[in-house]
JSON list of N, CA and C in Angstrom, two decimals:
[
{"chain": "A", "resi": 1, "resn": "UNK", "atom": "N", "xyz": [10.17, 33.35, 6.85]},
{"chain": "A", "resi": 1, "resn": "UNK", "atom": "CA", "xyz": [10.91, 32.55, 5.88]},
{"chain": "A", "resi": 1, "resn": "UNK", "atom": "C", "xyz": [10.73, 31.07, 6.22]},
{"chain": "A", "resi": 2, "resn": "UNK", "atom": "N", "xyz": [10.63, 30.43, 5.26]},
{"chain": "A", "resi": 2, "resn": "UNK", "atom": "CA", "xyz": [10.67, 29.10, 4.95]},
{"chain": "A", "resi": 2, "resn": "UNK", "atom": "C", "xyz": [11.79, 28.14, 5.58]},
{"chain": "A", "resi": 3, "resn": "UNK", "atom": "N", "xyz": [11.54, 26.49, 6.15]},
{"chain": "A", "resi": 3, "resn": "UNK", "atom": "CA", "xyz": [12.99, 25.85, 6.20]},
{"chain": "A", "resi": 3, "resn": "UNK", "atom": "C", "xyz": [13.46, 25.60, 5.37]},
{"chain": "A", "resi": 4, "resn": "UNK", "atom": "N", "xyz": [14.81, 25.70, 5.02]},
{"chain": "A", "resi": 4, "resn": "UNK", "atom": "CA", "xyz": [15.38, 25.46, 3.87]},
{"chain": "A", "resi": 4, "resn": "UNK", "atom": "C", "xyz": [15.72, 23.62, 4.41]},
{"chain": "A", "resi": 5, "resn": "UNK", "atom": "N", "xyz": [15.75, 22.60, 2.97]},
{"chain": "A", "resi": 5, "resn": "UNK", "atom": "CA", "xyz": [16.28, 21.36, 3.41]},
{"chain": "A", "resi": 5, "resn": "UNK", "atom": "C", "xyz": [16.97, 21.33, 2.07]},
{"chain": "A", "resi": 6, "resn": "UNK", "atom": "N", "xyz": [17.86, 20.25, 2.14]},
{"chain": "A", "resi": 6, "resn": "UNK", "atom": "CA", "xyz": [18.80, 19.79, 0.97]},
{"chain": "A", "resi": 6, "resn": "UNK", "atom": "C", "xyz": [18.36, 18.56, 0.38]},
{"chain": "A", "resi": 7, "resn": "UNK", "atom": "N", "xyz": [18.31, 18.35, -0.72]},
{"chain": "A", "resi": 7, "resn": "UNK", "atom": "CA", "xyz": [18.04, 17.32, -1.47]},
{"chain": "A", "resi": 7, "resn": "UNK", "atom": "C", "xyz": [18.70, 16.36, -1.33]},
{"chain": "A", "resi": 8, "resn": "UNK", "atom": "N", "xyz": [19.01, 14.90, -0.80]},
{"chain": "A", "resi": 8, "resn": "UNK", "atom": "CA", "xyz": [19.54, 14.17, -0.43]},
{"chain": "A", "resi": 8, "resn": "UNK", "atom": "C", "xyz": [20.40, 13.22, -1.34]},
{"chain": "A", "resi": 9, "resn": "UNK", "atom": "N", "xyz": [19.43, 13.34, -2.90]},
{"chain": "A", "resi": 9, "resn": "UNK", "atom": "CA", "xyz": [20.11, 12.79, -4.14]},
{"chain": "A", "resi": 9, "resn": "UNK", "atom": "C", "xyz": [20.87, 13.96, -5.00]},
{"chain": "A", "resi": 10, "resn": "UNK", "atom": "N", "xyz": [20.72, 14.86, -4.85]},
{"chain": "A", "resi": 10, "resn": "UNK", "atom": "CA", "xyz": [21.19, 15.84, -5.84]},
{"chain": "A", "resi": 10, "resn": "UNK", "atom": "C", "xyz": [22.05, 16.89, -5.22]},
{"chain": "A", "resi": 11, "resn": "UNK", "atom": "N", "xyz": [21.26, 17.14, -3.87]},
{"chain": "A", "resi": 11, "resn": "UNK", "atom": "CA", "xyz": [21.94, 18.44, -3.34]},
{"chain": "A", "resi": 11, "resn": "UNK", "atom": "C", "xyz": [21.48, 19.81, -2.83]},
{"chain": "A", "resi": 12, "resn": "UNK", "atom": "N", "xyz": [20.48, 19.77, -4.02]},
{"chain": "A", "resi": 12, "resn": "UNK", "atom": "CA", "xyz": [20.60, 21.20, -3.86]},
{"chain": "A", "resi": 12, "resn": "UNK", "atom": "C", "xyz": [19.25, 21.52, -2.59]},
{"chain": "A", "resi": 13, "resn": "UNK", "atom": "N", "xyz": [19.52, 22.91, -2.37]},
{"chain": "A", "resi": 13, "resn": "UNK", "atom": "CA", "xyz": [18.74, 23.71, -1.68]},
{"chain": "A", "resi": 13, "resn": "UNK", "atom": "C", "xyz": [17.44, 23.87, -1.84]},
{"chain": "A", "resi": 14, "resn": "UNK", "atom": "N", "xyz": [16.41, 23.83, -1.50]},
{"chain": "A", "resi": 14, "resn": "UNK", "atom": "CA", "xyz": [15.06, 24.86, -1.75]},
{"chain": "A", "resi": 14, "resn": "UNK", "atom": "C", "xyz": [14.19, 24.96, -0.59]},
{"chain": "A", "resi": 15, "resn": "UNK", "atom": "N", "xyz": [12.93, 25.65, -0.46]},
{"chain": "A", "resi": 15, "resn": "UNK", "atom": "CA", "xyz": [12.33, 25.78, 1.09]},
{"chain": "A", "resi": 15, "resn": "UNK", "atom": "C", "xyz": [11.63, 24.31, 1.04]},
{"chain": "A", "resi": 16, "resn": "UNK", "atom": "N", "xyz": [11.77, 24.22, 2.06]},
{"chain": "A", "resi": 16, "resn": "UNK", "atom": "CA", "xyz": [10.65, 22.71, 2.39]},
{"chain": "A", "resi": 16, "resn": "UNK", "atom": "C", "xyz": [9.17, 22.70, 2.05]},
{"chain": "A", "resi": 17, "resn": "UNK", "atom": "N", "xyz": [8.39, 24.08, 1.76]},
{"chain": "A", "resi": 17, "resn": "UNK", "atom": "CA", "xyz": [7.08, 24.05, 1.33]},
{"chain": "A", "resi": 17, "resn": "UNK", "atom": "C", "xyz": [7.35, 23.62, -0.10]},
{"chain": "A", "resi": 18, "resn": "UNK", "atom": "N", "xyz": [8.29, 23.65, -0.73]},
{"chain": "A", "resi": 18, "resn": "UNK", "atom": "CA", "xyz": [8.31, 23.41, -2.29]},
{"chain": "A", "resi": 18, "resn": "UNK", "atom": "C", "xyz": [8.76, 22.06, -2.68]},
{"chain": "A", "resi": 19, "resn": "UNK", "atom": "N", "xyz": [8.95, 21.10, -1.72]},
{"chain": "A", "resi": 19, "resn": "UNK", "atom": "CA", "xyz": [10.18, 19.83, -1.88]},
{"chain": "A", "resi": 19, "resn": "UNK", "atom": "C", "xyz": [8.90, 19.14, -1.82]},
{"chain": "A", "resi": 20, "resn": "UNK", "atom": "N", "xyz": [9.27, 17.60, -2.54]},
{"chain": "A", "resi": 20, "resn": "UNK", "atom": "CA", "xyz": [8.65, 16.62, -2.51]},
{"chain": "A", "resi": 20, "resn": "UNK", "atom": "C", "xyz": [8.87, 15.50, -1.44]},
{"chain": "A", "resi": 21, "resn": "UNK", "atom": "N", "xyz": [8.19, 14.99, -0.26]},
{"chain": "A", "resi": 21, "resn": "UNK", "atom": "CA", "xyz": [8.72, 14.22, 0.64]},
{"chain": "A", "resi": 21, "resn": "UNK", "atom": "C", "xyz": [8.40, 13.01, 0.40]},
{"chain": "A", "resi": 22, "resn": "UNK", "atom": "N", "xyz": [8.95, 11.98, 1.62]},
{"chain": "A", "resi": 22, "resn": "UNK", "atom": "CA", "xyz": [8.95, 11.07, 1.16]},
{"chain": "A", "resi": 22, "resn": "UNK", "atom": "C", "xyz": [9.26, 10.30, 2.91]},
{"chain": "A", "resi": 23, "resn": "UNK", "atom": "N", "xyz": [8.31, 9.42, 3.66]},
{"chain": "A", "resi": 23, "resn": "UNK", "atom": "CA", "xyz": [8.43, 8.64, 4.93]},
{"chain": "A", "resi": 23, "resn": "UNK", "atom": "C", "xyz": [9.27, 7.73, 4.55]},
{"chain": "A", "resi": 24, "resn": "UNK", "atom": "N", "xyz": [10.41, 7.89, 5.18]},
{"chain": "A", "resi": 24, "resn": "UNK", "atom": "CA", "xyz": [10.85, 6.44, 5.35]},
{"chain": "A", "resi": 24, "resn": "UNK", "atom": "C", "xyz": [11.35, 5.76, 6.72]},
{"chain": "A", "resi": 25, "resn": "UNK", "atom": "N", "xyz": [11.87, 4.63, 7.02]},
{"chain": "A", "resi": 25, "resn": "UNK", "atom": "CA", "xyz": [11.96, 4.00, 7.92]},
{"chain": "A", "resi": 25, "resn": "UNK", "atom": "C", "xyz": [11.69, 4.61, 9.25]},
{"chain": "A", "resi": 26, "resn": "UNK", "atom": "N", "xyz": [11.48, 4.06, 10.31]},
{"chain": "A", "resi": 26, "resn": "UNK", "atom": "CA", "xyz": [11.21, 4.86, 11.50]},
{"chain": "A", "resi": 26, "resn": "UNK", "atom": "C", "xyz": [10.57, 6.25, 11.65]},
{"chain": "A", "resi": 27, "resn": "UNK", "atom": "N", "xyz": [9.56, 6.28, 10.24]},
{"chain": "A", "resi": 27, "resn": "UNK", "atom": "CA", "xyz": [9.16, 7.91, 10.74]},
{"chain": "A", "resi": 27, "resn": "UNK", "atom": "C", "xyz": [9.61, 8.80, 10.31]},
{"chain": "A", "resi": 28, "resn": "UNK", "atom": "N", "xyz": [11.32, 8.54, 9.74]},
{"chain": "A", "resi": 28, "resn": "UNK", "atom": "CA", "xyz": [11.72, 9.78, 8.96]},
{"chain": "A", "resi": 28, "resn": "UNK", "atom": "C", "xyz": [11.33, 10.40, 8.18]},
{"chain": "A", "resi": 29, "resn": "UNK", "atom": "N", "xyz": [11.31, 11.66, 7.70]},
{"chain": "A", "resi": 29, "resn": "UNK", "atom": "CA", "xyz": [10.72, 12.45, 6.42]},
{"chain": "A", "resi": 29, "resn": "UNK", "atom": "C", "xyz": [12.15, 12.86, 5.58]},
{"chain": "A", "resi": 30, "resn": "UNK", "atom": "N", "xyz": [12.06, 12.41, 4.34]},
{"chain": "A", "resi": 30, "resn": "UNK", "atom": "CA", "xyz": [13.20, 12.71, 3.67]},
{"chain": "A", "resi": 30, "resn": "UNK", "atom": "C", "xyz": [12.30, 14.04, 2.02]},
{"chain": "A", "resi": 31, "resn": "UNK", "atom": "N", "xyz": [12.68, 15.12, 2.05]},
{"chain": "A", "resi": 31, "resn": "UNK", "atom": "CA", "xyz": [12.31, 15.43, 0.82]},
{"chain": "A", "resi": 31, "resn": "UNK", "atom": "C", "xyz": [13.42, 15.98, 0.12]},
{"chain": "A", "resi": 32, "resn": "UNK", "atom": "N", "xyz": [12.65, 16.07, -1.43]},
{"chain": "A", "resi": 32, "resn": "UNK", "atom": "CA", "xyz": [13.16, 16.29, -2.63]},
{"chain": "A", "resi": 32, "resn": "UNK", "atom": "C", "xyz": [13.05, 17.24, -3.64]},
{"chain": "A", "resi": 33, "resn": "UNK", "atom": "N", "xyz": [13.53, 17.76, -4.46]},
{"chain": "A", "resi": 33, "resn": "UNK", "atom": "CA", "xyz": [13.37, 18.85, -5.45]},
{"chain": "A", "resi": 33, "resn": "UNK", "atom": "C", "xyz": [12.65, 18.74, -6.09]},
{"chain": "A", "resi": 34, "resn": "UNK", "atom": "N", "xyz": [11.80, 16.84, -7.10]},
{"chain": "A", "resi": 34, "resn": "UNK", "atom": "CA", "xyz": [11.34, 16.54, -7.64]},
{"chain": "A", "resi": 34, "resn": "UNK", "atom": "C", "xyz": [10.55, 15.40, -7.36]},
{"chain": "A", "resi": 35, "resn": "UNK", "atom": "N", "xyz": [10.43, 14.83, -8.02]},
{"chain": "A", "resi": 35, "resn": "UNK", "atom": "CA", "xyz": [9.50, 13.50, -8.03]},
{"chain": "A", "resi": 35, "resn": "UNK", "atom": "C", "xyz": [10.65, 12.04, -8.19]},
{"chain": "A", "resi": 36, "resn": "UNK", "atom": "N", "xyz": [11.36, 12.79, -9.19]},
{"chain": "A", "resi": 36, "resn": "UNK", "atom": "CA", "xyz": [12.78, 11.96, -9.82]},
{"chain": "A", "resi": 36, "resn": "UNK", "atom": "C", "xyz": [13.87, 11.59, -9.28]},
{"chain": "A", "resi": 37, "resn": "UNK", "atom": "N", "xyz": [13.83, 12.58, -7.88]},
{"chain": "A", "resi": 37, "resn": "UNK", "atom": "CA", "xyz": [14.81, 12.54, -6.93]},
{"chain": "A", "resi": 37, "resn": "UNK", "atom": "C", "xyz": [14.24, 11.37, -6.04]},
{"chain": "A", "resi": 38, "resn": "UNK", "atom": "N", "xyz": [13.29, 12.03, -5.79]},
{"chain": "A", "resi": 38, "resn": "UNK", "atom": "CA", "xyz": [12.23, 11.13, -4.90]},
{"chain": "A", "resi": 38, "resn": "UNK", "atom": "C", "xyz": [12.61, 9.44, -5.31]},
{"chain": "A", "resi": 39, "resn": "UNK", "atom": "N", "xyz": [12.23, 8.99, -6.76]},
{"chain": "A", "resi": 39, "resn": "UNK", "atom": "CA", "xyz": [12.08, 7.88, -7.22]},
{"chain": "A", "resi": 39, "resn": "UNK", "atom": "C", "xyz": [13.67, 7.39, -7.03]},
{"chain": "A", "resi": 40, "resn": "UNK", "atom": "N", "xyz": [15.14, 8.28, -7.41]},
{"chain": "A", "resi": 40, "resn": "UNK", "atom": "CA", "xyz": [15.68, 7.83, -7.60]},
{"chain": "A", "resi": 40, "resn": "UNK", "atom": "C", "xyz": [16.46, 7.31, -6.32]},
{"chain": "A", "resi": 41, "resn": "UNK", "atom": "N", "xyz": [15.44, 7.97, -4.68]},
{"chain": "A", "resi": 41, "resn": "UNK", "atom": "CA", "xyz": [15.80, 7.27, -3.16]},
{"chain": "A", "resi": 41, "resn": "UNK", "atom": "C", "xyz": [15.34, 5.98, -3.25]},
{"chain": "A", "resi": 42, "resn": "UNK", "atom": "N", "xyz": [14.25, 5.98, -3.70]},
{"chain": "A", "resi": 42, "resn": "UNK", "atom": "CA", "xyz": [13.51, 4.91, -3.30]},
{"chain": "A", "resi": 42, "resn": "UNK", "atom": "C", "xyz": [14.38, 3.50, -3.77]},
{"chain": "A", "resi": 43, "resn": "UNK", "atom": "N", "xyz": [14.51, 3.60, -5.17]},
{"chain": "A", "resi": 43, "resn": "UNK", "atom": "CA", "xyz": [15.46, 2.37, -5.43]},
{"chain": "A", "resi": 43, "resn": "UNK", "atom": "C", "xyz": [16.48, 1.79, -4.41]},
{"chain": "A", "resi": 44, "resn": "UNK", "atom": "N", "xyz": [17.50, 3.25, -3.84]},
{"chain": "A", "resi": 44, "resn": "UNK", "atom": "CA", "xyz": [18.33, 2.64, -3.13]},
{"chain": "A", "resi": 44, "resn": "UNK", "atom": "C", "xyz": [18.67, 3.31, -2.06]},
{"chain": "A", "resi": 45, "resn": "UNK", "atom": "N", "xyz": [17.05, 3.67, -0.98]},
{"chain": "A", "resi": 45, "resn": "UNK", "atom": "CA", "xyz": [17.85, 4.45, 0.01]},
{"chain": "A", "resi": 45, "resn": "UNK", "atom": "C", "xyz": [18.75, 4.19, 1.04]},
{"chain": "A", "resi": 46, "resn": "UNK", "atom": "N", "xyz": [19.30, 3.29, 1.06]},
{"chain": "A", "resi": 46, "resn": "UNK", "atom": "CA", "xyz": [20.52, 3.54, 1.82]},
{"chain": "A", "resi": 46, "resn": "UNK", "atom": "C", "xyz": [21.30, 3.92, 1.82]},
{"chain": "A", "resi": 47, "resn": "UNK", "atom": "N", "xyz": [22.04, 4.08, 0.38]},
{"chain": "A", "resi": 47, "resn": "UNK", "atom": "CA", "xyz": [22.86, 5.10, -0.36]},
{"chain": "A", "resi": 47, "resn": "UNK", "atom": "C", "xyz": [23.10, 6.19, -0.29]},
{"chain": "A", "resi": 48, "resn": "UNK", "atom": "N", "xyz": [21.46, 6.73, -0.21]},
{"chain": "A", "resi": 48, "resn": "UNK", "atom": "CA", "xyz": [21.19, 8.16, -0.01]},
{"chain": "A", "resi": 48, "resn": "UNK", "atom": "C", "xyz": [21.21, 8.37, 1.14]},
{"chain": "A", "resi": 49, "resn": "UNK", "atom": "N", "xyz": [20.95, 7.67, 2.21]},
{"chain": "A", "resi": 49, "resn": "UNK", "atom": "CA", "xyz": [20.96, 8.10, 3.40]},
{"chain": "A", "resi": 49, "resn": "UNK", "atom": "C", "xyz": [22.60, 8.34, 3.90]},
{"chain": "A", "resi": 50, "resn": "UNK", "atom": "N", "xyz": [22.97, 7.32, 3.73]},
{"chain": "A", "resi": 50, "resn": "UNK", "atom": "CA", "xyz": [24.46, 7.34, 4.08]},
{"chain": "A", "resi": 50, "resn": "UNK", "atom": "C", "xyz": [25.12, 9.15, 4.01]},
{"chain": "A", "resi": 51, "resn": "UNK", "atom": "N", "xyz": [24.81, 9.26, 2.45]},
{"chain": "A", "resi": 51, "resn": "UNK", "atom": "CA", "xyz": [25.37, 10.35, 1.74]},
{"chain": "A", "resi": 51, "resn": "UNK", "atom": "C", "xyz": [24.77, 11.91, 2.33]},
{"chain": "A", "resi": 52, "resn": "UNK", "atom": "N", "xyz": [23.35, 11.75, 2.59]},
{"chain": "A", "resi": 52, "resn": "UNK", "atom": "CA", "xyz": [22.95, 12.93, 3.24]},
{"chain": "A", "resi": 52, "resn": "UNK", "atom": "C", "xyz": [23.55, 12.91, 4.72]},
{"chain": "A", "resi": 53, "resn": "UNK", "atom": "N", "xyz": [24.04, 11.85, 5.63]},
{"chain": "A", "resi": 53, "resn": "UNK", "atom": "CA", "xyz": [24.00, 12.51, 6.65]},
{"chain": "A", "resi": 53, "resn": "UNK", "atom": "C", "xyz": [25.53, 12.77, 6.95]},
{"chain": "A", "resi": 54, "resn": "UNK", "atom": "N", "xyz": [26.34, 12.51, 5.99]},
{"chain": "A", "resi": 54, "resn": "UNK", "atom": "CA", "xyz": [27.73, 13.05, 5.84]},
{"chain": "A", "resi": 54, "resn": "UNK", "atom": "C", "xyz": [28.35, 14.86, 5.48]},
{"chain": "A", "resi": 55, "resn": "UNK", "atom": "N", "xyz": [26.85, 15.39, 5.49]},
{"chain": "A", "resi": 55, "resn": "UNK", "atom": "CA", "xyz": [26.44, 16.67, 4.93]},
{"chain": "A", "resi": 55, "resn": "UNK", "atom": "C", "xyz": [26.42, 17.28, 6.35]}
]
């Protein structure tokens, strides 16, 4: 079985072979359900970061 990761803008679940990622600062890997999710970190990831690691 697959890692499961959480979508950081939306939420939800899926395996990590299926998510869209995305490097950010220091190396991190952040992925996504979509492309849209993706786009909608990029605008303001700090936001998102904040919010995923309260999870």
């Amino acid at each position: 079985m697959n890692d499961v990761i959480v979508d950081p803008v939306c939420g939800i679940e899926l395996e990590k072979n299926l998510a869209t990622s995305y490097k950010f600062k220091n190396d991190k890997v952040y992925y996504f359900c979509c492309d849209g999710c993706r786009k909608i970190f990029i605008r303001k990831p700090k936001k998102w970061i904040k919010r995923s690691d309260r999870k």
